Short mmCIF file of C-alpha atoms in Angstrom, two decimals:
data_model
loop_
_atom_site.label_atom_id
_atom_site.label_comp_id
_atom_site.label_asym_id
_atom_site.label_seq_id
_atom_site.Cartn_x
_atom_site.Cartn_y
_atom_site.Cartn_z
CA MET A 29 -0.36 -27.19 -1.24
CA THR A 30 3.38 -26.82 -0.75
CA ASN A 31 5.14 -23.49 -1.08
CA ARG A 32 7.63 -24.24 -3.83
CA ILE A 33 10.30 -21.58 -4.04
CA ALA A 34 11.67 -21.65 -7.58
CA LYS A 35 14.85 -23.75 -7.76
CA GLN A 36 16.69 -21.22 -9.90
CA ILE A 37 16.34 -18.61 -7.15
CA GLN A 38 18.19 -20.82 -4.69
CA THR A 39 21.28 -20.83 -6.91
CA THR A 40 21.24 -17.29 -8.31
CA GLN A 41 22.04 -13.86 -6.96
CA LEU A 42 18.42 -13.56 -5.85
CA LYS A 43 19.13 -16.04 -3.08
CA TYR A 44 20.88 -13.42 -0.95
CA ALA A 45 18.01 -10.99 -1.49
CA TYR A 46 15.45 -13.61 -0.46
CA ASP A 47 17.48 -14.63 2.57
CA THR A 48 17.49 -10.97 3.61
CA LEU A 49 13.72 -10.70 3.16
CA ARG A 50 13.17 -13.78 5.31
CA LYS A 51 15.19 -12.15 8.10
CA GLN A 52 12.85 -9.16 7.75
CA LYS A 53 9.90 -11.52 8.36
CA TYR A 54 8.65 -11.72 4.80
CA HIS A 55 6.92 -15.02 4.03
CA LEU A 56 8.02 -15.82 0.47
CA ILE A 57 5.75 -17.50 -2.05
CA GLY A 58 6.99 -19.13 -5.24
CA ALA A 59 9.30 -17.10 -7.46
CA HIS A 60 8.12 -13.53 -6.87
CA SER A 61 5.40 -13.10 -4.22
CA ALA A 62 5.36 -12.50 -0.47
CA VAL A 63 3.19 -11.92 2.59
CA LYS A 64 4.17 -9.99 5.70
CA LYS A 65 2.10 -9.41 8.81
CA CYS A 66 0.95 -5.82 9.06
CA TYR A 67 1.70 -3.78 12.18
CA TRP A 68 -2.02 -3.12 12.53
CA VAL A 69 -2.98 -6.80 12.50
CA HIS A 70 -1.04 -7.12 15.75
CA LYS A 71 -2.62 -3.97 17.20
CA ALA A 72 -6.12 -5.11 16.25
CA LEU A 73 -5.70 -8.56 17.77
CA THR A 74 -3.95 -7.54 20.99
CA GLU A 75 -5.41 -4.09 21.69
CA GLN A 76 -8.51 -3.84 19.47
CA LYS A 77 -6.99 -0.82 17.71
CA PHE A 78 -7.77 -0.71 14.01
CA CYS A 79 -5.98 0.73 10.98
CA TYR A 80 -7.05 3.75 8.98
CA LYS A 81 -8.48 1.52 6.22
CA ALA A 82 -10.90 0.20 8.83
CA LYS A 83 -11.91 3.75 9.71
CA PHE A 84 -12.08 4.99 6.12
CA TYR A 85 -13.38 1.96 4.21
CA GLY A 86 -14.67 -0.49 6.79
CA ILE A 87 -12.15 -3.30 6.42
CA GLU A 88 -11.65 -5.67 9.34
CA THR A 89 -7.98 -5.05 10.09
CA HIS A 90 -7.16 -8.41 11.66
CA ARG A 91 -8.55 -10.17 8.58
CA CYS A 92 -6.38 -8.36 6.02
CA ILE A 93 -3.41 -9.91 4.19
CA GLN A 94 -0.50 -7.59 3.39
CA PHE A 95 0.77 -9.03 0.11
CA SER A 96 2.85 -8.45 -3.01
CA PRO A 97 3.05 -10.45 -6.25
CA SER A 98 6.22 -8.52 -7.17
CA VAL A 99 8.28 -8.31 -4.01
CA LEU A 100 11.63 -7.36 -5.60
CA TRP A 101 10.55 -5.73 -8.84
CA CYS A 102 9.58 -2.16 -9.67
CA TRP A 103 10.24 0.55 -12.27
CA ASN A 104 11.14 3.24 -9.75
CA TYR A 105 13.78 4.00 -7.12
CA CYS A 106 11.61 6.32 -5.04
CA LEU A 107 13.47 8.16 -2.30
CA HIS A 108 10.91 7.29 0.39
CA CYS A 109 10.54 3.59 -0.50
CA TRP A 110 11.48 0.64 1.72
CA ARG A 111 11.73 -1.93 -1.11
CA TYR A 112 14.83 -4.13 -0.92
CA ARG A 113 17.09 -3.06 -3.79
CA PRO A 114 20.16 -4.52 -5.48
CA ALA A 115 23.33 -4.14 -3.43
CA ASP A 116 26.92 -4.63 -4.49
CA ARG A 117 26.70 -8.36 -3.85
CA THR A 118 23.21 -8.82 -5.29
CA LYS A 119 22.08 -7.89 -8.81
CA TRP A 120 18.95 -8.78 -10.74
CA THR A 121 16.78 -7.37 -13.52
CA GLU A 122 14.25 -5.29 -11.63
CA THR A 123 11.92 -4.42 -14.50
CA ILE A 124 10.75 -7.93 -15.41
CA LEU A 125 9.66 -10.78 -13.13
CA PRO A 126 11.69 -13.99 -13.63
CA SER A 127 8.50 -15.98 -14.24
CA ALA A 128 4.76 -15.83 -13.61
CA ASP A 129 3.53 -18.27 -10.98
CA ASP A 130 0.01 -19.67 -11.23
CA PRO A 131 -2.44 -17.22 -9.59
CA LYS A 132 -4.39 -19.96 -7.83
CA PHE A 133 -1.17 -21.23 -6.25
CA ILE A 134 -0.23 -17.70 -5.17
CA VAL A 135 -3.61 -17.01 -3.57
CA GLU A 136 -3.78 -20.31 -1.71
CA MET A 137 -0.24 -19.83 -0.41
CA ALA A 138 -0.93 -16.20 0.55
CA ILE A 139 -3.80 -17.35 2.74
CA LYS A 140 -1.69 -20.18 4.18
CA GLU A 141 1.23 -17.87 4.96
CA HIS A 142 -1.08 -15.26 6.49
CA ARG A 143 -2.41 -17.96 8.82
CA ARG A 144 1.16 -18.77 9.79
CA THR A 145 1.79 -15.11 10.68
CA VAL A 146 -1.15 -15.06 13.11
CA SER A 147 -0.81 -18.61 14.48
CA GLY A 148 1.02 -17.49 17.62
CA TYR A 149 -1.87 -15.32 18.79
CA LYS A 150 -3.89 -18.36 19.81
CA MET A 151 -2.07 -18.34 23.17
CA TYR A 152 -2.22 -14.57 23.75
CA PRO A 153 -4.40 -13.90 26.82
CA SER A 154 -5.46 -10.53 25.36
CA VAL A 155 -6.68 -12.03 22.06
CA SER A 156 -10.26 -13.27 21.97
CA LYS A 157 -10.98 -16.66 20.44
CA LYS A 158 -13.45 -15.02 18.07
CA MET A 159 -10.93 -12.51 16.69
CA TYR A 160 -8.25 -15.16 16.41
CA GLU A 161 -10.50 -17.43 14.35
CA GLU A 162 -11.54 -14.48 12.20
CA ALA A 163 -7.89 -13.59 11.60
CA ARG A 164 -7.28 -17.12 10.36
CA ASN A 165 -9.96 -16.59 7.73
CA PRO A 166 -8.89 -13.42 5.92
CA LYS A 167 -11.49 -11.26 4.24
CA HIS A 168 -9.32 -8.62 2.56
CA VAL A 169 -6.01 -8.42 0.73
CA ALA A 170 -3.92 -5.29 0.28
CA ILE A 171 -1.88 -5.89 -2.87
CA SER A 172 0.58 -3.28 -1.74
CA LEU A 173 3.37 -4.66 0.43
CA THR A 174 6.30 -3.69 -1.80
CA GLY A 175 7.20 -3.61 -5.49
CA GLU A 176 4.94 -2.81 -8.47
CA ALA A 177 2.04 -5.26 -8.56
CA THR A 178 1.15 -4.69 -12.22
CA LEU A 179 4.48 -6.18 -13.31
CA TYR A 180 2.87 -9.56 -12.55
CA THR A 181 1.42 -10.39 -15.95
CA ARG A 182 -1.62 -12.26 -14.59
CA ILE A 183 -2.77 -9.59 -12.17
CA ASP A 184 -6.43 -9.77 -13.21
CA ASP A 185 -6.44 -13.57 -12.81
CA LEU A 186 -4.94 -13.06 -9.35
CA ILE A 187 -7.66 -10.57 -8.41
CA GLU A 188 -10.29 -12.99 -9.69
CA GLU A 189 -8.89 -15.83 -7.56
CA PHE A 190 -9.15 -13.67 -4.43
CA HIS A 191 -12.70 -12.69 -5.37
CA LYS A 192 -13.66 -16.36 -5.80
CA ARG A 193 -12.85 -16.71 -2.10
CA ASN A 194 -15.15 -13.78 -1.23
CA MET A 195 -12.19 -11.54 -0.43
CA THR A 196 -11.97 -7.84 -1.21
CA THR A 197 -8.92 -6.65 -3.12
CA PHE A 198 -7.10 -3.33 -2.73
CA LEU A 199 -4.72 -2.97 -5.66
CA VAL A 200 -2.03 -0.35 -5.09
CA THR A 201 0.01 0.79 -8.07
CA ARG A 202 2.34 3.60 -9.04
CA GLY A 203 0.34 3.90 -12.24
CA VAL A 204 3.26 3.11 -14.53
CA ARG A 205 1.37 0.53 -16.61
CA PRO A 206 -1.82 2.20 -17.87
CA GLU A 207 -2.18 -0.41 -20.62
CA ILE A 208 -2.56 -3.13 -17.97
CA LEU A 209 -5.12 -1.19 -15.94
CA ALA A 210 -7.09 -0.19 -19.04
CA ASN A 211 -7.47 -3.83 -20.05
CA LEU A 212 -8.21 -5.48 -16.72
CA ARG A 213 -10.76 -8.23 -17.23
CA VAL A 214 -11.57 -8.10 -13.51
CA GLU A 215 -11.36 -4.85 -11.55
CA PRO A 216 -10.08 -4.82 -7.97
CA THR A 217 -12.55 -3.96 -5.23
CA GLN A 218 -10.70 -0.67 -4.86
CA LEU A 219 -7.89 0.81 -6.95
CA TYR A 220 -5.16 2.94 -5.40
CA VAL A 221 -2.67 5.08 -7.30
CA SER A 222 0.16 6.10 -4.99
CA ILE A 223 2.13 9.17 -6.05
CA GLU A 224 4.25 11.96 -4.63
CA SER A 225 5.37 14.04 -7.62
CA TYR A 226 3.41 16.64 -9.56
CA SER A 227 5.59 17.42 -12.60
CA PRO A 228 8.13 15.74 -14.91
CA GLU A 229 10.97 17.41 -13.04
CA THR A 230 9.84 16.38 -9.56
CA TYR A 231 9.14 12.85 -10.81
CA ALA A 232 12.65 12.50 -12.25
CA TYR A 233 14.16 13.69 -8.96
CA PHE A 234 12.04 11.91 -6.36
CA ASN A 235 10.84 8.76 -8.13
CA ASN A 236 14.04 7.94 -10.05
CA PRO A 237 12.45 6.01 -12.93
CA ILE A 238 14.46 3.09 -14.30
CA SER A 239 12.21 2.72 -17.33
CA SER A 240 11.19 5.29 -19.92
CA ASN A 241 8.22 7.70 -20.10
CA LEU A 242 6.93 6.83 -16.65
CA TRP A 243 5.62 10.30 -15.81
CA SER A 244 3.48 10.40 -18.95
CA LYS A 245 2.32 6.83 -18.25
CA THR A 246 1.35 7.85 -14.71
CA LEU A 247 -0.74 10.72 -16.09
CA GLN A 248 -2.40 8.29 -18.51
CA THR A 249 -3.32 6.08 -15.55
CA LEU A 250 -4.78 9.01 -13.62
CA GLU A 251 -6.89 9.97 -16.63
CA LEU A 252 -8.23 6.39 -16.71
CA LEU A 253 -9.68 6.56 -13.19
CA PRO A 254 -13.11 7.96 -14.14
CA SER A 255 -13.66 4.88 -16.34
CA PHE A 256 -13.44 2.47 -13.39
CA THR A 257 -16.64 1.16 -11.86
CA SER A 258 -14.90 0.35 -8.57
CA PRO A 259 -13.96 3.12 -6.11
CA THR A 260 -10.63 4.79 -6.85
CA VAL A 261 -8.13 6.42 -4.52
CA ILE A 262 -5.18 8.71 -5.14
CA ARG A 263 -2.74 8.61 -2.25
CA ILE A 264 -0.42 11.60 -2.00
CA THR A 265 2.56 11.01 0.27
CA LEU A 266 3.81 14.29 1.72
CA VAL A 267 7.52 14.92 2.23
CA ARG A 268 8.23 18.19 4.01
CA SER A 269 11.24 19.25 1.92
CA PHE A 270 9.73 18.14 -1.38
CA ASN A 271 6.04 18.54 -2.15
CA MET A 272 4.28 20.68 0.46
CA ASN A 273 4.76 24.08 -1.20
CA ASN A 274 2.13 26.24 -2.89
CA GLU A 275 3.32 25.24 -6.36
CA ALA A 276 2.62 21.60 -5.47
CA VAL A 277 -0.94 22.48 -4.44
CA LYS A 278 -1.52 24.28 -7.74
CA GLN A 279 -0.11 21.45 -9.86
CA TRP A 280 -1.88 18.75 -7.87
CA ALA A 281 -5.21 20.53 -8.20
CA SER A 282 -4.95 20.35 -11.98
CA ILE A 283 -4.10 16.64 -11.90
CA LEU A 284 -6.81 15.70 -9.41
CA LYS A 285 -9.57 17.53 -11.28
CA LYS A 286 -8.86 15.34 -14.32
CA ALA A 287 -8.58 12.10 -12.34
CA GLN A 288 -11.79 12.57 -10.29
CA PRO A 289 -10.96 9.85 -7.74
CA SER A 290 -13.60 8.63 -5.30
CA PHE A 291 -11.19 9.45 -2.49
CA ILE A 292 -7.94 11.33 -1.95
CA GLU A 293 -5.65 10.22 0.85
CA VAL A 294 -3.07 12.74 2.02
CA LYS A 295 -0.50 10.87 4.09
CA ALA A 296 2.77 11.72 5.79
CA TYR A 297 6.00 10.13 4.68
CA MET A 298 7.19 7.77 7.40
CA HIS A 299 10.90 7.84 8.25
CA ILE A 300 11.42 4.08 8.32
CA GLY A 301 13.26 1.31 6.48
CA GLY A 302 15.77 2.04 3.77
CA SER A 303 14.41 5.55 3.26
CA ILE A 304 16.26 6.77 6.36
CA THR A 305 19.50 6.70 4.34
CA ARG A 306 18.00 8.96 1.67
CA LEU A 307 15.68 11.32 3.55
CA SER A 308 15.86 13.15 6.86
CA ARG A 309 13.63 12.63 9.87
CA ASP A 310 12.71 16.29 9.38
CA ASP A 311 11.12 15.31 6.06
CA MET A 312 8.31 13.59 7.95
CA PRO A 313 5.46 16.09 8.48
CA THR A 314 3.34 16.17 11.61
CA HIS A 315 -0.32 15.26 11.44
CA SER A 316 -1.34 18.89 11.83
CA GLU A 317 0.85 19.79 8.83
CA VAL A 318 -0.74 17.00 6.81
CA ARG A 319 -4.20 18.25 7.72
CA GLU A 320 -3.33 21.85 6.85
CA TRP A 321 -2.02 20.83 3.42
CA ALA A 322 -5.02 18.55 2.87
CA SER A 323 -7.37 21.47 3.55
CA LYS A 324 -5.62 23.49 0.84
CA ILE A 325 -5.95 20.71 -1.70
CA ALA A 326 -9.57 20.09 -0.68
CA GLU A 327 -10.44 23.72 -1.31
CA ALA A 328 -8.58 23.73 -4.63
CA VAL A 329 -10.41 20.69 -6.05
CA GLY A 330 -13.81 20.96 -4.36
CA TYR A 331 -13.51 17.95 -2.07
CA ASN A 332 -14.19 17.83 1.67
CA ILE A 333 -12.12 16.50 4.55
CA VAL A 334 -14.31 13.63 5.73
CA SER A 335 -12.05 11.72 8.12
CA GLU A 336 -8.53 11.42 9.47
CA SER A 337 -6.28 9.03 11.36
CA LYS A 338 -3.73 10.63 13.64
CA PRO A 339 -1.77 7.41 14.38
CA SER A 340 -1.07 6.99 10.65
CA ARG A 341 -0.89 10.73 9.89
CA VAL A 342 -3.39 10.50 7.07
CA VAL A 343 -6.38 12.63 6.05
CA LEU A 344 -9.25 11.45 3.82
CA LEU A 345 -10.89 13.70 1.22
CA SER A 346 -14.01 12.90 -0.77
CA THR A 347 -17.08 14.39 -2.41
CA LEU A 348 -19.17 11.89 -0.43
CA ASP A 349 -20.79 13.23 2.72
CA LYS A 350 -21.07 9.94 4.60
CA PRO A 351 -19.25 6.58 4.73
CA VAL A 352 -21.39 4.59 2.29
CA ILE A 353 -18.52 2.42 0.98
CA ARG A 354 -17.78 -0.19 3.66
CA TYR A 355 -16.20 -3.62 3.16
CA GLY A 356 -16.70 -5.06 6.63
CA ASN A 357 -18.02 -4.24 10.05
CA PRO A 358 -15.22 -2.86 12.26
CA PRO A 359 -16.15 -0.90 15.41
CA ILE A 360 -14.84 2.37 13.93
CA SER A 361 -15.94 4.75 11.19
CA TRP A 362 -15.24 8.21 9.76
CA TYR A 363 -16.25 10.30 12.74
CA ASP A 364 -14.97 8.15 15.59
CA PRO A 365 -11.99 9.33 17.69
CA ASP A 366 -8.59 7.83 16.99
CA PRO A 367 -7.06 5.24 19.35
CA GLY A 368 -4.06 7.40 20.14
CA ASP A 369 -1.98 10.27 18.80
CA GLU A 370 0.45 10.51 15.88
CA PHE A 371 3.19 8.76 17.87
CA SER A 372 1.05 5.73 18.70
CA GLY A 373 0.89 4.30 15.18
CA GLU A 374 3.33 2.57 12.87
CA TYR A 375 6.01 5.21 13.46
CA GLY A 376 6.19 4.60 17.21
CA ALA A 377 7.20 6.92 20.01
CA PRO A 378 9.40 9.91 19.16
CA GLU A 379 12.45 8.60 21.00
CA GLU A 380 12.15 5.28 19.15
CA ALA A 381 11.98 6.97 15.78
CA ILE A 382 15.38 8.63 15.75
#
């Protein structure tokens, strides 16, 4: 199957945006989707160091596709986001995808493009033949790369196509389309709601909605979570100057008690990408600060800290007392030590992060 980039994109203002994404090593698919190799795929293949999703949920890092069906489209301008946004020379309607590519085409091309991203590892002396061949046959897909995935109108068909290939799906959303999630014909293997704000005022400031009623829609999504049969996750991204105060803990406790997610991830904001023009490096909390805040939220909602990943500055909370939800067989689990400190992960060494 050939990757047909929509002809209209080549002659519109989107062309500059897509040219920029290609330079950033995005592998574009059709009119609105993309794959990009994850930092941790490289680490897993070359150093046998695995991502926090391997530790928390048992995915096989080197077999995971980092993917988006909505690479340039979202309903928020979040301060911490790295999504490519309209510039003076590039404008497009960000709230609606230009078309809806066939989900089977998207899935087949996502697998093909993922294989392209790992093809060079065949000659790496540090990469085993077994892991290389496994990487060429992906087992998981994180529908999370950039943009709002639920803007793709055939999201449940897309999930189903991945499932037909015996792949697990991790759907990450900002929760702005509760009507889509409430009517999914096929649930993802695991549903993530990623959020930073805890009130209408903080949402308006930090998440900069470009559509109406998004805070109330987000709350509707969170109230839907107990109805899902698949595991659910709320990811709270911590920004030191924004949402780590006692008022945030109080407000979050109320929200989380209603949502009852299977897991809560408390993760540090990473000072990377376009966010460095909007936030300070000082806004990125240390892992110890993340853990301290996570312990407060755990106590407030009756969850336990069950695992953590220092390289990614993330702490996992759950009411489960052992890792019973596993989607693969990586050589790492909840209680295993991390392969490095908080400067050995995606943020890099301190002097490289300035």
